[in-house]
GROMACS .gro file of C-alpha atoms in nm:
model
  338
    1MET     CA    1   7.477   4.627  -6.549
    2ASP     CA    2   7.308   4.687  -6.883
    3LYS     CA    3   6.977   4.860  -6.936
    4LYS     CA    4   6.797   4.539  -7.025
    5VAL     CA    5   6.881   4.384  -6.687
    6GLN     CA    6   6.788   4.702  -6.504
    7SER     CA    7   6.453   4.721  -6.680
    8ILE     CA    8   6.333   4.389  -6.533
    9GLN     CA    9   6.439   4.465  -6.177
   10TRP     CA   10   6.133   4.661  -6.074
   11LEU     CA   11   5.765   4.605  -6.152
   12LYS     CA   12   5.517   4.890  -6.164
   13GLY     CA   13   5.256   4.882  -5.893
   14LEU     CA   14   5.491   4.765  -5.617
   15ASP     CA   15   5.553   5.116  -5.486
   16SER     CA   16   5.178   5.184  -5.477
   17LEU     CA   17   5.121   4.870  -5.272
   18ARG     CA   18   5.400   4.962  -5.032
   19PHE     CA   19   5.258   5.310  -4.986
   20ILE     CA   20   4.911   5.174  -4.906
   21LEU     CA   21   5.056   4.936  -4.648
   22ALA     CA   22   5.267   5.212  -4.489
   23LEU     CA   23   4.959   5.437  -4.481
   24VAL     CA   24   4.761   5.168  -4.297
   25VAL     CA   25   5.038   5.146  -4.036
   26LEU     CA   26   5.035   5.526  -4.001
   27LEU     CA   27   4.655   5.533  -3.955
   28SER     CA   28   4.672   5.253  -3.700
   29HIS     CA   29   4.921   5.447  -3.488
   30ILE     CA   30   4.713   5.765  -3.503
   31PHE     CA   31   4.371   5.612  -3.438
   32THR     CA   32   4.494   5.377  -3.164
   33HIS     CA   33   4.702   5.645  -2.993
   34PRO     CA   34   4.628   5.645  -2.617
   35ASP     CA   35   4.559   6.022  -2.624
   36PHE     CA   36   4.320   6.012  -2.920
   37GLN     CA   37   3.995   6.199  -2.851
   38LEU     CA   38   3.663   6.227  -3.031
   39VAL     CA   39   3.556   6.586  -3.103
   40PRO     CA   40   3.259   6.610  -3.077
   41ASN     CA   41   3.195   6.281  -2.903
   42THR     CA   42   2.871   6.196  -3.083
   43GLU     CA   43   2.727   5.871  -3.210
   44ILE     CA   44   2.819   5.951  -3.572
   45SER     CA   45   3.177   6.047  -3.491
   46SER     CA   46   3.209   5.734  -3.276
   47ILE     CA   47   3.093   5.513  -3.566
   48ILE     CA   48   3.339   5.678  -3.806
   49TYR     CA   49   3.623   5.647  -3.555
   50THR     CA   50   3.544   5.279  -3.491
   51PHE     CA   51   3.528   5.208  -3.864
   52ILE     CA   52   3.866   5.369  -3.940
   53ARG     CA   53   4.022   5.202  -3.638
   54LEU     CA   54   3.899   4.860  -3.752
   55ILE     CA   55   4.021   4.894  -4.111
   56SER     CA   56   4.358   5.031  -3.996
   57ASN     CA   57   4.512   4.699  -3.897
   58GLY     CA   58   4.881   4.783  -3.877
   59THR     CA   59   4.991   4.425  -3.807
   60ALA     CA   60   4.808   4.300  -4.116
   61ALA     CA   61   4.992   4.566  -4.316
   62VAL     CA   62   5.326   4.444  -4.178
   63ILE     CA   63   5.240   4.092  -4.296
   64GLY     CA   64   5.186   4.243  -4.640
   65PHE     CA   65   5.527   4.412  -4.613
   66PHE     CA   66   5.691   4.078  -4.530
   67ILE     CA   67   5.537   3.917  -4.839
   68LEU     CA   68   5.635   4.206  -5.066
   69SER     CA   69   5.986   4.205  -4.921
   70GLY     CA   70   6.030   3.835  -4.999
   71PHE     CA   71   5.899   3.892  -5.349
   72ILE     CA   72   6.126   4.190  -5.420
   73ILE     CA   73   6.441   4.019  -5.290
   74HIS     CA   74   6.385   3.700  -5.486
   75TYR     CA   75   6.266   3.876  -5.801
   76THR     CA   76   6.558   4.117  -5.816
   77SER     CA   77   6.841   3.926  -5.648
   78LYS     CA   78   6.803   3.551  -5.702
   79LEU     CA   79   7.073   3.557  -5.970
   80GLN     CA   80   7.309   3.779  -5.769
   81VAL     CA   81   7.333   3.613  -5.428
   82THR     CA   82   7.661   3.446  -5.521
   83GLN     CA   83   7.812   3.794  -5.473
   84LEU     CA   84   7.745   3.795  -5.099
   85LYS     CA   85   7.935   4.113  -5.011
   86LYS     CA   86   7.749   4.309  -5.277
   87PHE     CA   87   7.414   4.160  -5.177
   88TYR     CA   88   7.456   4.228  -4.806
   89ALA     CA   89   7.603   4.576  -4.853
   90ARG     CA   90   7.318   4.692  -5.073
   91ARG     CA   91   7.040   4.552  -4.855
   92PHE     CA   92   7.178   4.642  -4.511
   93ILE     CA   93   7.291   4.994  -4.600
   94ARG     CA   94   6.951   5.075  -4.751
   95ILE     CA   95   6.774   4.975  -4.429
   96LEU     CA   96   7.022   5.067  -4.157
   97GLY     CA   97   7.134   5.403  -4.298
   98PRO     CA   98   6.796   5.584  -4.280
   99LEU     CA   99   6.708   5.398  -3.960
  100ALA     CA  100   7.028   5.528  -3.795
  101VAL     CA  101   6.926   5.886  -3.881
  102VAL     CA  102   6.578   5.830  -3.735
  103PHE     CA  103   6.743   5.677  -3.426
  104LEU     CA  104   6.952   5.991  -3.376
  105LEU     CA  105   6.653   6.219  -3.432
  106GLY     CA  106   6.444   6.025  -3.183
  107TYR     CA  107   6.714   6.001  -2.918
  108ARG     CA  108   6.581   6.293  -2.711
  109PHE     CA  109   6.220   6.176  -2.742
  110GLY     CA  110   6.245   5.821  -2.609
  111HIS     CA  111   6.290   5.657  -2.949
  112PRO     CA  112   5.930   5.640  -3.072
  113GLU     CA  113   6.055   5.445  -3.376
  114LYS     CA  114   6.108   5.140  -3.154
  115GLY     CA  115   5.743   5.047  -3.220
  116VAL     CA  116   5.831   4.949  -3.580
  117VAL     CA  117   6.190   4.829  -3.535
  118TRP     CA  118   6.084   4.470  -3.453
  119SER     CA  119   5.970   4.416  -3.812
  120LEU     CA  120   6.293   4.565  -3.950
  121LEU     CA  121   6.498   4.325  -3.741
  122CYS     CA  122   6.296   4.043  -3.895
  123GLU     CA  123   6.369   4.182  -4.243
  124LEU     CA  124   6.743   4.198  -4.174
  125ILE     CA  125   6.744   3.837  -4.058
  126PHE     CA  126   6.547   3.732  -4.366
  127TYR     CA  127   6.806   3.906  -4.585
  128ALA     CA  128   7.091   3.742  -4.396
  129LEU     CA  129   6.939   3.395  -4.435
  130TYR     CA  130   6.823   3.429  -4.796
  131PRO     CA  131   7.149   3.331  -4.973
  132PHE     CA  132   7.170   3.019  -4.759
  133THR     CA  133   6.806   2.919  -4.806
  134GLN     CA  134   6.871   2.929  -5.179
  135LYS     CA  135   7.137   2.661  -5.139
  136ILE     CA  136   6.904   2.419  -4.961
  137LYS     CA  137   6.824   2.146  -5.212
  138LEU     CA  138   6.447   2.161  -5.171
  139ASN     CA  139   6.190   2.341  -5.379
  140TRP     CA  140   6.043   2.661  -5.240
  141ASN     CA  141   5.709   2.496  -5.163
  142SER     CA  142   5.886   2.252  -4.933
  143LYS     CA  143   6.086   2.531  -4.770
  144LEU     CA  144   5.764   2.725  -4.715
  145LEU     CA  145   5.593   2.425  -4.558
  146ILE     CA  146   5.888   2.356  -4.327
  147SER     CA  147   5.899   2.722  -4.220
  148PHE     CA  148   5.526   2.713  -4.150
  149LEU     CA  149   5.563   2.408  -3.928
  150GLY     CA  150   5.858   2.570  -3.751
  151SER     CA  151   5.653   2.883  -3.700
  152LEU     CA  152   5.364   2.686  -3.545
  153ILE     CA  153   5.605   2.519  -3.302
  154ALA     CA  154   5.754   2.857  -3.208
  155ILE     CA  155   5.406   3.004  -3.163
  156TYR     CA  156   5.316   2.723  -2.924
  157PHE     CA  157   5.637   2.784  -2.729
  158PHE     CA  158   5.627   3.165  -2.714
  159ALA     CA  159   5.251   3.229  -2.712
  160TYR     CA  160   5.129   2.953  -2.484
  161HIS     CA  161   4.948   3.201  -2.260
  162ASP     CA  162   4.769   3.349  -2.561
  163ILE     CA  163   4.656   3.003  -2.664
  164LEU     CA  164   4.516   2.947  -2.314
  165ALA     CA  165   4.350   3.290  -2.323
  166MET     CA  166   4.174   3.202  -2.648
  167VAL     CA  167   4.067   2.856  -2.530
  168ASN     CA  168   3.948   2.980  -2.189
  169GLN     CA  169   3.826   3.319  -2.317
  170SER     CA  170   4.019   3.489  -2.041
  171ALA     CA  171   4.244   3.795  -2.035
  172ASN     CA  172   4.481   3.628  -1.791
  173HIS     CA  173   4.838   3.687  -1.924
  174TYR     CA  174   4.689   3.771  -2.264
  175HIS     CA  175   4.936   3.956  -2.488
  176GLY     CA  176   4.761   3.970  -2.823
  177TYR     CA  177   5.040   4.101  -3.045
  178TYR     CA  178   5.243   3.939  -3.321
  179TRP     CA  179   5.589   4.034  -3.191
  180GLN     CA  180   5.558   3.889  -2.840
  181ALA     CA  181   5.839   3.640  -2.907
  182GLY     CA  182   6.077   3.936  -2.889
  183PRO     CA  183   6.325   4.085  -3.137
  184LEU     CA  184   6.544   3.773  -3.149
  185TYR     CA  185   6.273   3.519  -3.231
  186THR     CA  186   5.984   3.694  -3.408
  187TRP     CA  187   6.155   3.626  -3.742
  188ILE     CA  188   6.080   3.256  -3.691
  189ILE     CA  189   5.711   3.342  -3.666
  190GLY     CA  190   5.722   3.567  -3.972
  191LEU     CA  191   5.945   3.361  -4.202
  192PRO     CA  192   5.654   3.181  -4.376
  193CYS     CA  193   5.505   3.519  -4.467
  194TRP     CA  194   5.835   3.627  -4.624
  195LEU     CA  195   5.864   3.299  -4.815
  196PHE     CA  196   5.515   3.351  -4.954
  197GLY     CA  197   5.668   3.649  -5.133
  198VAL     CA  198   5.953   3.435  -5.264
  199LYS     CA  199   5.695   3.192  -5.398
  200ILE     CA  200   5.519   3.475  -5.585
  201ALA     CA  201   5.851   3.568  -5.747
  202GLU     CA  202   5.904   3.205  -5.848
  203ASP     CA  203   5.564   3.186  -6.019
  204ILE     CA  204   5.523   3.542  -6.150
  205HIS     CA  205   5.633   3.468  -6.507
  206SER     CA  206   5.425   3.153  -6.545
  207ASP     CA  207   5.091   3.294  -6.428
  208ASN     CA  208   4.825   3.419  -6.666
  209GLN     CA  209   4.679   3.767  -6.659
  210THR     CA  210   4.415   3.845  -6.400
  211SER     CA  211   4.112   4.071  -6.419
  212PHE     CA  212   4.026   4.380  -6.219
  213LYS     CA  213   3.720   4.196  -6.088
  214VAL     CA  214   3.939   3.925  -5.934
  215VAL     CA  215   4.179   4.183  -5.787
  216TYR     CA  216   3.888   4.385  -5.646
  217LEU     CA  217   3.737   4.075  -5.482
  218TYR     CA  218   4.072   3.996  -5.319
  219ARG     CA  219   4.099   4.354  -5.195
  220ILE     CA  220   3.757   4.333  -5.033
  221SER     CA  221   3.835   3.990  -4.888
  222VAL     CA  222   4.164   4.108  -4.735
  223LEU     CA  223   3.996   4.417  -4.588
  224ILE     CA  224   3.711   4.217  -4.437
  225CYS     CA  225   3.949   3.955  -4.300
  226SER     CA  226   4.179   4.217  -4.142
  227VAL     CA  227   3.878   4.382  -3.976
  228LEU     CA  228   3.752   4.045  -3.852
  229LEU     CA  229   4.091   3.954  -3.705
  230HIS     CA  230   4.111   4.293  -3.534
  231PHE     CA  231   3.766   4.232  -3.385
  232LEU     CA  232   3.853   3.877  -3.275
  233LYS     CA  233   4.173   3.998  -3.111
  234GLU     CA  234   3.991   4.265  -2.912
  235GLU     CA  235   3.676   4.072  -2.821
  236TYR     CA  236   3.757   3.700  -2.824
  237PHE     CA  237   4.130   3.684  -2.735
  238VAL     CA  238   4.238   3.554  -3.076
  239SER     CA  239   4.593   3.687  -3.067
  240TYR     CA  240   4.760   3.818  -3.381
  241ILE     CA  241   5.042   3.570  -3.329
  242LEU     CA  242   4.781   3.295  -3.374
  243SER     CA  243   4.595   3.443  -3.670
  244MET     CA  244   4.829   3.649  -3.886
  245ASN     CA  245   5.022   3.367  -4.052
  246PHE     CA  246   4.692   3.227  -4.177
  247PHE     CA  247   4.595   3.576  -4.290
  248ALA     CA  248   4.920   3.567  -4.490
  249ILE     CA  249   4.774   3.288  -4.706
  250LEU     CA  250   4.495   3.519  -4.824
  251SER     CA  251   4.741   3.808  -4.855
  252TYR     CA  252   4.962   3.589  -5.074
  253TYR     CA  253   4.683   3.545  -5.330
  254TRP     CA  254   4.586   3.912  -5.307
  255LEU     CA  255   4.936   4.047  -5.363
  256LYS     CA  256   5.010   3.789  -5.631
  257ASN     CA  257   4.706   3.904  -5.828
  258GLU     CA  258   4.788   4.271  -5.765
  259ILE     CA  259   5.141   4.226  -5.903
  260ILE     CA  260   5.023   4.032  -6.207
  261TYR     CA  261   4.747   4.285  -6.277
  262SER     CA  262   4.989   4.578  -6.254
  263LYS     CA  263   5.222   4.416  -6.508
  264TYR     CA  264   4.963   4.459  -6.784
  265ASN     CA  265   4.769   4.766  -6.672
  266LYS     CA  266   4.834   5.130  -6.593
  267THR     CA  267   4.918   5.241  -6.242
  268MET     CA  268   4.865   5.577  -6.076
  269ARG     CA  269   5.186   5.776  -6.116
  270PHE     CA  270   5.108   5.980  -5.804
  271MET     CA  271   5.079   5.665  -5.590
  272GLU     CA  272   5.393   5.518  -5.742
  273GLN     CA  273   5.587   5.833  -5.661
  274LEU     CA  274   5.463   5.845  -5.302
  275GLY     CA  275   5.540   5.476  -5.270
  276LYS     CA  276   5.910   5.542  -5.318
  277SER     CA  277   5.907   5.701  -4.972
  278SER     CA  278   5.710   5.417  -4.809
  279TYR     CA  279   6.009   5.299  -4.603
  280SER     CA  280   6.072   5.654  -4.483
  281LEU     CA  281   5.704   5.687  -4.392
  282TYR     CA  282   5.720   5.359  -4.204
  283ILE     CA  283   6.022   5.441  -3.987
  284PHE     CA  284   5.975   5.818  -3.955
  285HIS     CA  285   5.603   5.854  -3.880
  286PRO     CA  286   5.619   5.759  -3.506
  287LEU     CA  287   5.850   6.055  -3.441
  288ILE     CA  288   5.632   6.285  -3.653
  289ILE     CA  289   5.321   6.185  -3.458
  290LEU     CA  290   5.499   6.249  -3.129
  291LEU     CA  291   5.623   6.594  -3.232
  292ILE     CA  292   5.288   6.703  -3.377
  293HIS     CA  293   5.116   6.581  -3.062
  294LYS     CA  294   5.330   6.825  -2.865
  295LEU     CA  295   5.162   7.105  -3.062
  296ILE     CA  296   4.805   6.986  -3.110
  297GLN     CA  297   4.562   6.733  -2.967
  298ILE     CA  298   4.520   6.406  -3.155
  299ASN     CA  299   4.153   6.376  -3.247
  300ASN     CA  300   3.927   6.302  -3.541
  301LEU     CA  301   3.944   6.664  -3.657
  302THR     CA  302   4.325   6.686  -3.658
  303SER     CA  303   4.392   6.330  -3.775
  304MET     CA  304   4.383   6.414  -4.146
  305LEU     CA  305   4.625   6.702  -4.091
  306MET     CA  306   4.860   6.462  -3.913
  307VAL     CA  307   4.836   6.209  -4.197
  308ILE     CA  308   4.913   6.469  -4.465
  309THR     CA  309   5.197   6.618  -4.260
  310ALA     CA  310   5.350   6.274  -4.201
  311ILE     CA  311   5.336   6.191  -4.572
  312ILE     CA  312   5.496   6.523  -4.674
  313LEU     CA  313   5.772   6.513  -4.412
  314SER     CA  314   5.845   6.147  -4.486
  315TYR     CA  315   5.878   6.223  -4.856
  316ILE     CA  316   6.124   6.503  -4.774
  317PHE     CA  317   6.311   6.257  -4.551
  318TYR     CA  318   6.321   6.015  -4.844
  319LEU     CA  319   6.470   6.279  -5.076
  320LEU     CA  320   6.725   6.406  -4.825
  321ILE     CA  321   6.820   6.086  -4.641
  322GLU     CA  322   6.687   5.759  -4.781
  323LYS     CA  323   6.752   5.823  -5.150
  324PRO     CA  324   7.118   5.920  -5.096
  325PHE     CA  325   7.163   5.599  -4.897
  326HIS     CA  326   7.022   5.408  -5.195
  327HIS     CA  327   7.294   5.558  -5.415
  328PHE     CA  328   7.556   5.494  -5.149
  329ALA     CA  329   7.444   5.129  -5.117
  330ARG     CA  330   7.477   5.080  -5.494
  331PHE     CA  331   7.820   5.246  -5.488
  332ILE     CA  332   7.949   5.022  -5.210
  333GLY     CA  333   7.789   4.717  -5.370
  334ASN     CA  334   7.958   4.788  -5.700
  335LYS     CA  335   8.290   4.834  -5.522
  336PHE     CA  336   8.255   4.488  -5.374
  337ASN     CA  337   8.159   4.355  -5.714
  338GLN     CA  338   8.477   4.496  -5.865
   0.00000   0.00000   0.00000
């Protein structure tokens, strides 16, 4: 592959976005940990804790990951999916290799990584289906609409009790979470979110530049909406499985404007570098939290230490484990190509 082709395969700003989303997931797992304590338990510390807990909507961040994943696959691979062995080898090795190492490391600790595996199973299914969705003779807007309708039908089937809980404002059989359809069917719920990313990739070259003001307004809107959905889930039984696909519509416009803005403006090199380890941070942080918790109490005073430690250890994991698997995936992919 020549340098010209390689140069268009990655857009600046994507790694920064992925790091922010992974960080939100990390914060959500720390500040919603069942053993989290407030020290001291004062009114001010309670307000700060509540604020961070509300803005750390891990499920909303996963929806953002789905959209970015769809964008990255379609932007980088839409001309290569005819080489199925190469495509599958590169995508599956990159995900399953590091995850297998985390699985082995977490074996003696009850597999804390299982809390994030549901979204990775969705990603693998999206990758598996992508070459075949390309062959469907419909435009991507039609495919997105069909997937959205299919998702609504699946939500009605799998989350009927959550619908009743919302209508009756009752906690009876209320689940509340996005992945309640289970590992085999949640991908049906999340497919529209992933296709929103594909749609961004389809339109990215035809859209005009955007301003920082527009991007900033979308950032604020997404933050406020994620907080509102968190509040509605906790207080008014509006389950994430009912709300998050509609949140994906707003996230689509936010991420689309972020990507376009980053094409023409400088990005923070530090964030871009940390973002390269975002997948490692995503899969490795549950084990890190568990091990640190064996040494210290999880509270508002130690939370920042846990965040920094998780970021550092995940970056080391990226250098030692994930990055070599990237090279290995390219090697195997090129072998298939030959």
